[in-house]
Amino acid sequence: MQTVDFTTLMAACRELRTEWIPARLTTVYQRDRYTLSLNLRTLKSRGWLTISWHPQAARICLGAPPPRLTDTFTFSDQLRHQLGGFALVGMTEIAPWERVLDLQFAQRPGEAARWHLYVEIMGKYSNVILTSADNLIVTAAHQVGAQQSSIRSIQTGQPYEPPPSLTGTLPKLSESQQRWQERVSLVPGALHRQLLKSYRGLSPTLVRSLVQAAGLDPNQSTQDLTTSDWQQLFACWQQWLQVLGMEEGRWGDAGTRRHGDAEMGRRGDKGGKEDKEDKGDDSQFPIPNSQFPIPNSQFPIPNSQFPIPKQPTTNNKQQTTNNQQPTTNNKFQPGWTDQGYTVMGWDMVKPADSVQAVLDKYYTAQLNQQEFARLHHQISQKLSNLLNKLAQKAAAFATRLQQSAQADQHRQQADLLMAYLHHWQPGMKSIELPDFETNKPVKIPLNPTQNAIQNAQSLYKLHQKLKRARYAVEPLLKAVQEEIFYLEQVKAFLKTSNIYSTPEDLQTLEEIRAELVEQNYLSAPKQPSRAPTDISKPYKYQTPNGLELLIGRNNRQNDQLTFRMAGDYDIWFHTQEIPGSHVLLRIQPGAIAEQADLQQLLI
């Protein structure tokens, strides 16, 4: 799964700042253990801001409304209590090249921030932390004690400390190609690896797309690059920095400051000279769509409508290679690639409307696919275990029925023993007596500690026991066989729904789980994933003559097709005596299904 890197985070942040700052926070809802949804309202629109600290899918973007289910999480309850009715007045990075955003909440736009919601997008260390204006932690999505981490603890009541800074050189637009090339090629190796080792703020996905945009192989050795290759690669490098807004004097110099210094300037304390210089720089690049002064915007990224001039280079041929010049568009270009998504336009196969739409669609699909695979495996394992146990139970019942069929034989042996009592001798373990009808010898096992009459009584009792067992076991065996047939049918549905394609596939699987929960085969999940009103739809196809063909995807849909949707003129199909889907061919009054339509069912 592609992770949100610094470039993607800045692209999403730029869009959000442009269109959703300031905005009133009306509702806080926690979807699951990793995802928050904040309902924001501006003068023009309303929307849901998704904030996730998922280990693989941490992100911040606009998303779909949450399900109408009860929110039982403590974290969201604390956020509702503290932030309810406040305005989101700022969204800034706490430091250059750090994937940590500071969402600032004030009573109204133009006032100082009362609350700071820090969104840390850092893979498995991602977190969301709420602090007061004096920098004390009020609550956190994931608290970290001193025993869990000796580097950084996150506990309520403690001062908020930023994550440890990463080592590495900060990318700068002012850096010459010669110095940049020397740094990357200092140690020979694969091009994409050397770029990752040389600079901060890069991700494997970004580096690969950057190198490929320059027409090079990411696995190519730095020793094999020609002068024109380096020029083309450096041109793409500068294009990336220009899109990010890395103009000199703003991030390049501020990147070495500590978070504490930034806090002093942001909270209104006596800051140093760097804070004043930053404020002067910020005035040249105001955040659009902000009618009110937004506090604490120490490192704002300029909007793409303000082009950033290129830095002069020592070689005028740096920007061109073989009469080819890379795109100089200083705007993010979100879109889809063969492997995922891009916000730079590199390797793009299909453009997207916005970064928000890309992030929401991509991570929703990826998480749905993970949940689908997990749920499919869970149900499959449970069904296999249940079917194995039921098969053993059915075999035991069948054995008892087979034994009960010998009940008459035990009664006949008891009758023979009573008729030939005089043949019995003390201590006998078995006796052979002639059959009443065939006169053939019948061997009867005996208990040597009992006399003949006692042995006959034991045989009579065994006869009665087996006779009663037949009437008791037969309905039990029938119930087990019906249970096996039902679970085999569910297993057949799983085989036809083993690949995730659309959200309806996951919805169908959740309905199968809900059905098994109702039948007490599975335990109910602690947090329902969907609203109970959501109902998946059966497969829908068309025959060669345009007739509608509906195929059930689970038992609920089978019942719905058969008992609710089927009309007087429709044709119903089902496999005979084996598990499978119900198929409904919808036919309008007066219409006739031709042979081609019926043949479609076999396919």
Short mmCIF file of N, CA and C in Angstrom, two decimals, residues 389-532:
data_model
loop_
_atom_site.label_atom_id
_atom_site.label_comp_id
_atom_site.label_asym_id
_atom_site.label_seq_id
_atom_site.Cartn_x
_atom_site.Cartn_y
_atom_site.Cartn_z
N LYS A 389 -16.39 -30.52 12.21
CA LYS A 389 -17.06 -30.99 13.43
C LYS A 389 -18.41 -31.62 13.11
N LEU A 390 -19.15 -30.98 12.20
CA LEU A 390 -20.46 -31.52 11.84
C LEU A 390 -20.32 -32.85 11.10
N ALA A 391 -19.27 -32.99 10.29
CA ALA A 391 -19.05 -34.26 9.60
C ALA A 391 -18.77 -35.38 10.61
N GLN A 392 -17.98 -35.08 11.64
CA GLN A 392 -17.73 -36.08 12.68
C GLN A 392 -19.00 -36.42 13.44
N LYS A 393 -19.81 -35.40 13.71
CA LYS A 393 -21.06 -35.64 14.43
C LYS A 393 -22.01 -36.48 13.57
N ALA A 394 -22.07 -36.18 12.28
CA ALA A 394 -22.95 -36.95 11.40
C ALA A 394 -22.48 -38.39 11.30
N ALA A 395 -21.16 -38.60 11.26
CA ALA A 395 -20.64 -39.97 11.21
C ALA A 395 -20.98 -40.73 12.49
N ALA A 396 -20.91 -40.06 13.64
CA ALA A 396 -21.26 -40.72 14.90
C ALA A 396 -22.74 -41.09 14.93
N PHE A 397 -23.59 -40.19 14.46
CA PHE A 397 -25.02 -40.49 14.42
C PHE A 397 -25.31 -41.64 13.45
N ALA A 398 -24.62 -41.64 12.32
CA ALA A 398 -24.83 -42.72 11.35
C ALA A 398 -24.41 -44.07 11.94
N THR A 399 -23.33 -44.07 12.72
CA THR A 399 -22.89 -45.31 13.37
C THR A 399 -23.92 -45.80 14.38
N ARG A 400 -24.49 -44.87 15.14
CA ARG A 400 -25.51 -45.27 16.12
C ARG A 400 -26.77 -45.78 15.43
N LEU A 401 -27.10 -45.20 14.30
CA LEU A 401 -28.26 -45.71 13.55
C LEU A 401 -27.99 -47.11 13.02
N GLN A 402 -26.77 -47.31 12.57
CA GLN A 402 -26.41 -48.64 12.08
C GLN A 402 -26.47 -49.67 13.21
N GLN A 403 -26.05 -49.25 14.39
CA GLN A 403 -26.14 -50.15 15.54
C GLN A 403 -27.59 -50.41 15.94
N SER A 404 -28.42 -49.39 15.84
CA SER A 404 -29.84 -49.57 16.20
C SER A 404 -30.54 -50.52 15.25
N ALA A 405 -30.00 -50.65 14.04
CA ALA A 405 -30.60 -51.59 13.10
C ALA A 405 -30.41 -53.04 13.56
N GLN A 406 -29.46 -53.25 14.48
CA GLN A 406 -29.22 -54.59 15.01
C GLN A 406 -30.01 -54.87 16.29
N ALA A 407 -30.96 -53.99 16.61
CA ALA A 407 -31.75 -54.18 17.84
C ALA A 407 -32.53 -55.48 17.81
N ASP A 408 -33.15 -55.81 16.69
CA ASP A 408 -33.92 -57.05 16.58
C ASP A 408 -33.04 -58.27 16.73
N GLN A 409 -31.81 -58.16 16.28
CA GLN A 409 -30.89 -59.28 16.41
C GLN A 409 -30.61 -59.59 17.89
N HIS A 410 -30.45 -58.54 18.71
CA HIS A 410 -30.23 -58.76 20.15
C HIS A 410 -31.46 -59.36 20.82
N ARG A 411 -32.64 -58.96 20.39
CA ARG A 411 -33.86 -59.55 20.95
C ARG A 411 -33.96 -61.03 20.59
N GLN A 412 -33.60 -61.34 19.33
CA GLN A 412 -33.64 -62.75 18.90
C GLN A 412 -32.64 -63.59 19.70
N GLN A 413 -31.46 -63.03 19.98
CA GLN A 413 -30.48 -63.76 20.78
C GLN A 413 -30.99 -64.00 22.20
N ALA A 414 -31.67 -63.00 22.75
CA ALA A 414 -32.23 -63.17 24.10
C ALA A 414 -33.31 -64.26 24.10
N ASP A 415 -34.14 -64.31 23.05
CA ASP A 415 -35.17 -65.35 22.97
C ASP A 415 -34.55 -66.73 22.89
N LEU A 416 -33.49 -66.87 22.09
CA LEU A 416 -32.82 -68.16 21.98
C LEU A 416 -32.23 -68.60 23.32
N LEU A 417 -31.62 -67.63 24.00
CA LEU A 417 -31.01 -67.97 25.27
C LEU A 417 -32.06 -68.41 26.29
N MET A 418 -33.21 -67.78 26.29
CA MET A 418 -34.27 -68.17 27.22
C MET A 418 -34.85 -69.54 26.84
N ALA A 419 -34.87 -69.83 25.54
CA ALA A 419 -35.44 -71.11 25.10
C ALA A 419 -34.49 -72.27 25.39
N TYR A 420 -33.19 -72.02 25.42
CA TYR A 420 -32.22 -73.10 25.63
C TYR A 420 -31.40 -72.83 26.91
N LEU A 421 -32.10 -72.57 27.99
CA LEU A 421 -31.40 -72.31 29.25
C LEU A 421 -30.59 -73.53 29.71
N HIS A 422 -31.08 -74.68 29.38
CA HIS A 422 -30.40 -75.89 29.85
C HIS A 422 -29.06 -76.11 29.15
N HIS A 423 -28.77 -75.42 28.06
CA HIS A 423 -27.48 -75.55 27.38
C HIS A 423 -26.39 -74.68 28.03
N TRP A 424 -26.82 -73.80 28.88
CA TRP A 424 -25.83 -72.85 29.47
C TRP A 424 -25.05 -73.54 30.56
N GLN A 425 -23.75 -73.23 30.65
CA GLN A 425 -22.86 -73.74 31.69
C GLN A 425 -22.19 -72.55 32.37
N PRO A 426 -21.97 -72.62 33.67
CA PRO A 426 -21.33 -71.51 34.37
C PRO A 426 -19.95 -71.20 33.78
N GLY A 427 -19.61 -69.89 33.69
CA GLY A 427 -18.30 -69.45 33.19
C GLY A 427 -18.21 -69.36 31.69
N MET A 428 -19.28 -69.64 30.97
CA MET A 428 -19.23 -69.58 29.51
C MET A 428 -19.14 -68.12 29.03
N LYS A 429 -18.25 -67.89 28.03
CA LYS A 429 -18.10 -66.57 27.44
C LYS A 429 -18.93 -66.42 26.17
N SER A 430 -19.35 -67.49 25.59
CA SER A 430 -20.23 -67.47 24.41
C SER A 430 -20.91 -68.82 24.31
N ILE A 431 -21.97 -68.85 23.52
CA ILE A 431 -22.73 -70.08 23.35
C ILE A 431 -23.31 -70.09 21.95
N GLU A 432 -23.37 -71.28 21.32
CA GLU A 432 -23.97 -71.44 20.00
C GLU A 432 -25.28 -72.19 20.15
N LEU A 433 -26.34 -71.57 19.62
CA LEU A 433 -27.68 -72.16 19.70
C LEU A 433 -28.31 -72.15 18.32
N PRO A 434 -29.17 -73.16 17.99
CA PRO A 434 -29.78 -73.23 16.65
C PRO A 434 -30.86 -72.15 16.49
N ASP A 435 -30.87 -71.54 15.27
CA ASP A 435 -31.88 -70.51 14.97
C ASP A 435 -33.26 -71.15 14.89
N PHE A 436 -34.29 -70.38 15.29
CA PHE A 436 -35.64 -70.92 15.29
C PHE A 436 -36.12 -71.25 13.88
N GLU A 437 -35.73 -70.45 12.89
CA GLU A 437 -36.28 -70.62 11.54
C GLU A 437 -35.35 -71.44 10.65
N THR A 438 -34.08 -71.08 10.64
CA THR A 438 -33.15 -71.75 9.72
C THR A 438 -32.43 -72.93 10.36
N ASN A 439 -32.50 -73.02 11.67
CA ASN A 439 -31.82 -74.08 12.43
C ASN A 439 -30.30 -74.00 12.32
N LYS A 440 -29.81 -72.85 11.80
CA LYS A 440 -28.36 -72.66 11.72
C LYS A 440 -27.85 -72.18 13.08
N PRO A 441 -26.63 -72.53 13.41
CA PRO A 441 -26.10 -72.13 14.72
C PRO A 441 -25.90 -70.60 14.79
N VAL A 442 -26.29 -70.03 15.91
CA VAL A 442 -26.12 -68.58 16.16
C VAL A 442 -25.22 -68.43 17.38
N LYS A 443 -24.10 -67.74 17.22
CA LYS A 443 -23.16 -67.55 18.31
C LYS A 443 -23.56 -66.30 19.10
N ILE A 444 -23.74 -66.47 20.42
CA ILE A 444 -24.21 -65.39 21.29
C ILE A 444 -23.12 -65.10 22.31
N PRO A 445 -22.56 -63.86 22.37
CA PRO A 445 -21.57 -63.53 23.40
C PRO A 445 -22.24 -63.45 24.77
N LEU A 446 -21.53 -63.92 25.80
CA LEU A 446 -22.08 -63.96 27.16
C LEU A 446 -21.13 -63.27 28.14
N ASN A 447 -21.71 -62.83 29.22
CA ASN A 447 -20.93 -62.29 30.33
C ASN A 447 -20.69 -63.43 31.32
N PRO A 448 -19.47 -63.89 31.50
CA PRO A 448 -19.22 -65.07 32.35
C PRO A 448 -19.58 -64.84 33.81
N THR A 449 -19.73 -63.61 34.25
CA THR A 449 -20.09 -63.35 35.65
C THR A 449 -21.59 -63.42 35.88
N GLN A 450 -22.37 -63.55 34.79
CA GLN A 450 -23.82 -63.61 34.91
C GLN A 450 -24.32 -64.99 34.49
N ASN A 451 -25.51 -65.35 35.01
CA ASN A 451 -26.11 -66.61 34.57
C ASN A 451 -26.86 -66.39 33.27
N ALA A 452 -27.52 -67.44 32.78
CA ALA A 452 -28.19 -67.37 31.49
C ALA A 452 -29.33 -66.37 31.49
N ILE A 453 -30.12 -66.35 32.56
CA ILE A 453 -31.25 -65.43 32.61
C ILE A 453 -30.77 -63.98 32.66
N GLN A 454 -29.71 -63.72 33.42
CA GLN A 454 -29.18 -62.36 33.50
C GLN A 454 -28.61 -61.90 32.15
N ASN A 455 -27.95 -62.82 31.44
CA ASN A 455 -27.46 -62.47 30.11
C ASN A 455 -28.61 -62.16 29.17
N ALA A 456 -29.69 -62.94 29.25
CA ALA A 456 -30.86 -62.68 28.40
C ALA A 456 -31.48 -61.33 28.73
N GLN A 457 -31.55 -61.00 30.02
CA GLN A 457 -32.09 -59.69 30.41
C GLN A 457 -31.22 -58.54 29.88
N SER A 458 -29.91 -58.73 29.90
CA SER A 458 -29.01 -57.69 29.36
C SER A 458 -29.25 -57.49 27.87
N LEU A 459 -29.48 -58.59 27.15
CA LEU A 459 -29.74 -58.48 25.72
C LEU A 459 -31.08 -57.79 25.46
N TYR A 460 -32.08 -58.06 26.29
CA TYR A 460 -33.37 -57.39 26.13
C TYR A 460 -33.24 -55.87 26.38
N LYS A 461 -32.46 -55.53 27.40
CA LYS A 461 -32.25 -54.11 27.69
C LYS A 461 -31.51 -53.41 26.54
N LEU A 462 -30.50 -54.09 25.99
CA LEU A 462 -29.77 -53.50 24.86
C LEU A 462 -30.68 -53.32 23.66
N HIS A 463 -31.60 -54.27 23.46
CA HIS A 463 -32.57 -54.16 22.36
C HIS A 463 -33.44 -52.92 22.54
N GLN A 464 -33.95 -52.70 23.75
CA GLN A 464 -34.80 -51.54 24.01
C GLN A 464 -34.01 -50.22 23.86
N LYS A 465 -32.77 -50.24 24.30
CA LYS A 465 -31.95 -49.04 24.21
C LYS A 465 -31.69 -48.66 22.75
N LEU A 466 -31.31 -49.63 21.95
CA LEU A 466 -31.05 -49.35 20.54
C LEU A 466 -32.32 -48.95 19.80
N LYS A 467 -33.44 -49.52 20.21
CA LYS A 467 -34.71 -49.18 19.57
C LYS A 467 -35.08 -47.72 19.87
N ARG A 468 -34.87 -47.31 21.13
CA ARG A 468 -35.14 -45.91 21.47
C ARG A 468 -34.16 -44.97 20.77
N ALA A 469 -32.91 -45.40 20.64
CA ALA A 469 -31.90 -44.56 20.01
C ALA A 469 -32.23 -44.24 18.56
N ARG A 470 -32.85 -45.18 17.89
CA ARG A 470 -33.21 -44.96 16.49
C ARG A 470 -34.14 -43.75 16.37
N TYR A 471 -35.15 -43.68 17.23
CA TYR A 471 -36.10 -42.57 17.15
C TYR A 471 -35.46 -41.24 17.60
N ALA A 472 -34.46 -41.33 18.46
CA ALA A 472 -33.80 -40.11 18.93
C ALA A 472 -32.73 -39.62 17.96
N VAL A 473 -32.00 -40.56 17.34
CA VAL A 473 -30.87 -40.18 16.50
C VAL A 473 -31.31 -39.72 15.12
N GLU A 474 -32.36 -40.29 14.59
CA GLU A 474 -32.79 -39.94 13.23
C GLU A 474 -33.05 -38.44 13.07
N PRO A 475 -33.82 -37.77 13.95
CA PRO A 475 -34.00 -36.32 13.80
C PRO A 475 -32.71 -35.54 14.01
N LEU A 476 -31.84 -36.05 14.90
CA LEU A 476 -30.56 -35.36 15.12
C LEU A 476 -29.69 -35.43 13.87
N LEU A 477 -29.65 -36.59 13.25
CA LEU A 477 -28.87 -36.74 12.03
C LEU A 477 -29.43 -35.86 10.92
N LYS A 478 -30.74 -35.79 10.83
CA LYS A 478 -31.36 -34.94 9.82
C LYS A 478 -31.02 -33.48 10.03
N ALA A 479 -31.03 -33.03 11.30
CA ALA A 479 -30.69 -31.64 11.60
C ALA A 479 -29.24 -31.34 11.26
N VAL A 480 -28.35 -32.29 11.55
CA VAL A 480 -26.94 -32.09 11.23
C VAL A 480 -26.74 -32.03 9.72
N GLN A 481 -27.43 -32.88 8.99
CA GLN A 481 -27.31 -32.87 7.53
C GLN A 481 -27.83 -31.55 6.95
N GLU A 482 -28.91 -31.02 7.51
CA GLU A 482 -29.42 -29.72 7.05
C GLU A 482 -28.44 -28.61 7.37
N GLU A 483 -27.80 -28.72 8.53
CA GLU A 483 -26.81 -27.72 8.92
C GLU A 483 -25.61 -27.76 7.98
N ILE A 484 -25.19 -28.97 7.64
CA ILE A 484 -24.08 -29.12 6.70
C ILE A 484 -24.45 -28.54 5.34
N PHE A 485 -25.66 -28.79 4.89
CA PHE A 485 -26.10 -28.27 3.60
C PHE A 485 -26.11 -26.74 3.62
N TYR A 486 -26.57 -26.15 4.71
CA TYR A 486 -26.61 -24.69 4.82
C TYR A 486 -25.20 -24.10 4.78
N LEU A 487 -24.28 -24.68 5.56
CA LEU A 487 -22.92 -24.16 5.59
C LEU A 487 -22.20 -24.40 4.27
N GLU A 488 -22.51 -25.50 3.61
CA GLU A 488 -21.94 -25.73 2.28
C GLU A 488 -22.42 -24.66 1.30
N GLN A 489 -23.66 -24.23 1.47
CA GLN A 489 -24.19 -23.17 0.61
C GLN A 489 -23.46 -21.85 0.88
N VAL A 490 -23.23 -21.55 2.14
CA VAL A 490 -22.48 -20.34 2.48
C VAL A 490 -21.06 -20.43 1.92
N LYS A 491 -20.47 -21.61 2.01
CA LYS A 491 -19.12 -21.80 1.48
C LYS A 491 -19.10 -21.61 -0.03
N ALA A 492 -20.16 -22.03 -0.70
CA ALA A 492 -20.25 -21.82 -2.15
C ALA A 492 -20.32 -20.34 -2.48
N PHE A 493 -21.04 -19.56 -1.67
CA PHE A 493 -21.08 -18.11 -1.89
C PHE A 493 -19.71 -17.49 -1.70
N LEU A 494 -18.95 -17.99 -0.72
CA LEU A 494 -17.62 -17.46 -0.49
C LEU A 494 -16.70 -17.71 -1.68
N LYS A 495 -16.85 -18.87 -2.30
CA LYS A 495 -16.01 -19.19 -3.45
C LYS A 495 -16.30 -18.27 -4.63
N THR A 496 -17.55 -17.85 -4.77
CA THR A 496 -17.89 -16.94 -5.86
C THR A 496 -17.58 -15.49 -5.52
N SER A 497 -17.28 -15.20 -4.25
CA SER A 497 -16.97 -13.83 -3.82
C SER A 497 -15.60 -13.80 -3.17
N ASN A 498 -14.61 -14.31 -3.89
CA ASN A 498 -13.27 -14.40 -3.31
C ASN A 498 -12.33 -13.29 -3.76
N ILE A 499 -12.82 -12.36 -4.60
CA ILE A 499 -12.00 -11.26 -5.09
C ILE A 499 -12.73 -9.95 -4.85
N TYR A 500 -12.02 -8.97 -4.29
CA TYR A 500 -12.62 -7.67 -4.03
C TYR A 500 -12.53 -6.80 -5.28
N SER A 501 -13.66 -6.27 -5.71
CA SER A 501 -13.70 -5.36 -6.86
C SER A 501 -14.36 -4.04 -6.52
N THR A 502 -15.48 -4.10 -5.82
CA THR A 502 -16.24 -2.90 -5.48
C THR A 502 -16.62 -2.94 -4.00
N PRO A 503 -17.02 -1.82 -3.42
CA PRO A 503 -17.47 -1.83 -2.02
C PRO A 503 -18.63 -2.79 -1.76
N GLU A 504 -19.41 -3.09 -2.79
CA GLU A 504 -20.52 -4.04 -2.61
C GLU A 504 -20.01 -5.44 -2.30
N ASP A 505 -18.81 -5.78 -2.77
CA ASP A 505 -18.25 -7.09 -2.45
C ASP A 505 -18.01 -7.22 -0.95
N LEU A 506 -17.45 -6.17 -0.35
CA LEU A 506 -17.26 -6.19 1.10
C LEU A 506 -18.60 -6.18 1.82
N GLN A 507 -19.54 -5.43 1.30
CA GLN A 507 -20.86 -5.36 1.92
C GLN A 507 -21.54 -6.73 1.90
N THR A 508 -21.40 -7.45 0.78
CA THR A 508 -21.97 -8.80 0.69
C THR A 508 -21.33 -9.73 1.71
N LEU A 509 -20.02 -9.61 1.87
CA LEU A 509 -19.32 -10.45 2.84
C LEU A 509 -19.75 -10.11 4.27
N GLU A 510 -19.97 -8.84 4.54
CA GLU A 510 -20.44 -8.44 5.87
C GLU A 510 -21.84 -8.97 6.14
N GLU A 511 -22.67 -9.04 5.10
CA GLU A 511 -24.00 -9.62 5.27
C GLU A 511 -23.92 -11.12 5.56
N ILE A 512 -22.97 -11.79 4.92
CA ILE A 512 -22.77 -13.21 5.21
C ILE A 512 -22.34 -13.39 6.66
N ARG A 513 -21.44 -12.53 7.13
CA ARG A 513 -21.02 -12.61 8.53
C ARG A 513 -22.20 -12.33 9.46
N ALA A 514 -23.00 -11.31 9.12
CA ALA A 514 -24.17 -10.99 9.96
C ALA A 514 -25.14 -12.16 10.00
N GLU A 515 -25.28 -12.85 8.86
CA GLU A 515 -26.16 -14.02 8.81
C GLU A 515 -25.64 -15.13 9.71
N LEU A 516 -24.32 -15.34 9.69
CA LEU A 516 -23.73 -16.37 10.55
C LEU A 516 -23.80 -15.98 12.02
N VAL A 517 -23.73 -14.68 12.29
CA VAL A 517 -23.89 -14.22 13.68
C VAL A 517 -25.30 -14.49 14.16
N GLU A 518 -26.29 -14.23 13.31
CA GLU A 518 -27.68 -14.49 13.68
C GLU A 518 -27.92 -15.97 13.95
N GLN A 519 -27.21 -16.83 13.22
CA GLN A 519 -27.36 -18.27 13.41
C GLN A 519 -26.43 -18.81 14.51
N ASN A 520 -25.74 -17.90 15.20
CA ASN A 520 -24.86 -18.26 16.32
C ASN A 520 -23.65 -19.08 15.90
N TYR A 521 -23.23 -18.91 14.66
CA TYR A 521 -22.00 -19.56 14.21
C TYR A 521 -20.78 -18.67 14.46
N LEU A 522 -21.00 -17.35 14.49
CA LEU A 522 -19.93 -16.39 14.74
C LEU A 522 -20.36 -15.46 15.86
N SER A 523 -19.36 -14.90 16.54
CA SER A 523 -19.66 -13.89 17.56
C SER A 523 -19.77 -12.53 16.90
N ALA A 524 -20.62 -11.69 17.43
CA ALA A 524 -20.87 -10.38 16.84
C ALA A 524 -19.64 -9.49 17.01
N PRO A 525 -19.29 -8.69 15.98
CA PRO A 525 -18.15 -7.78 16.12
C PRO A 525 -18.45 -6.71 17.16
N LYS A 526 -17.40 -6.22 17.81
CA LYS A 526 -17.59 -5.20 18.85
C LYS A 526 -18.10 -3.90 18.25
N GLN A 527 -17.58 -3.54 17.06
CA GLN A 527 -17.99 -2.29 16.43
C GLN A 527 -18.52 -2.61 15.04
N PRO A 528 -19.83 -2.50 14.79
CA PRO A 528 -20.36 -2.75 13.44
C PRO A 528 -19.71 -1.83 12.43
N SER A 529 -19.41 -2.37 11.26
CA SER A 529 -18.71 -1.59 10.24
C SER A 529 -19.65 -0.83 9.33
N ARG A 530 -20.94 -1.16 9.35
CA ARG A 530 -21.88 -0.48 8.46
C ARG A 530 -23.20 -0.26 9.16
N ALA A 531 -23.93 0.68 8.63
CA ALA A 531 -25.26 0.91 9.16
C ALA A 531 -26.15 -0.27 8.80
N PRO A 532 -27.06 -0.66 9.68
CA PRO A 532 -27.91 -1.82 9.40
C PRO A 532 -28.86 -1.61 8.24
#
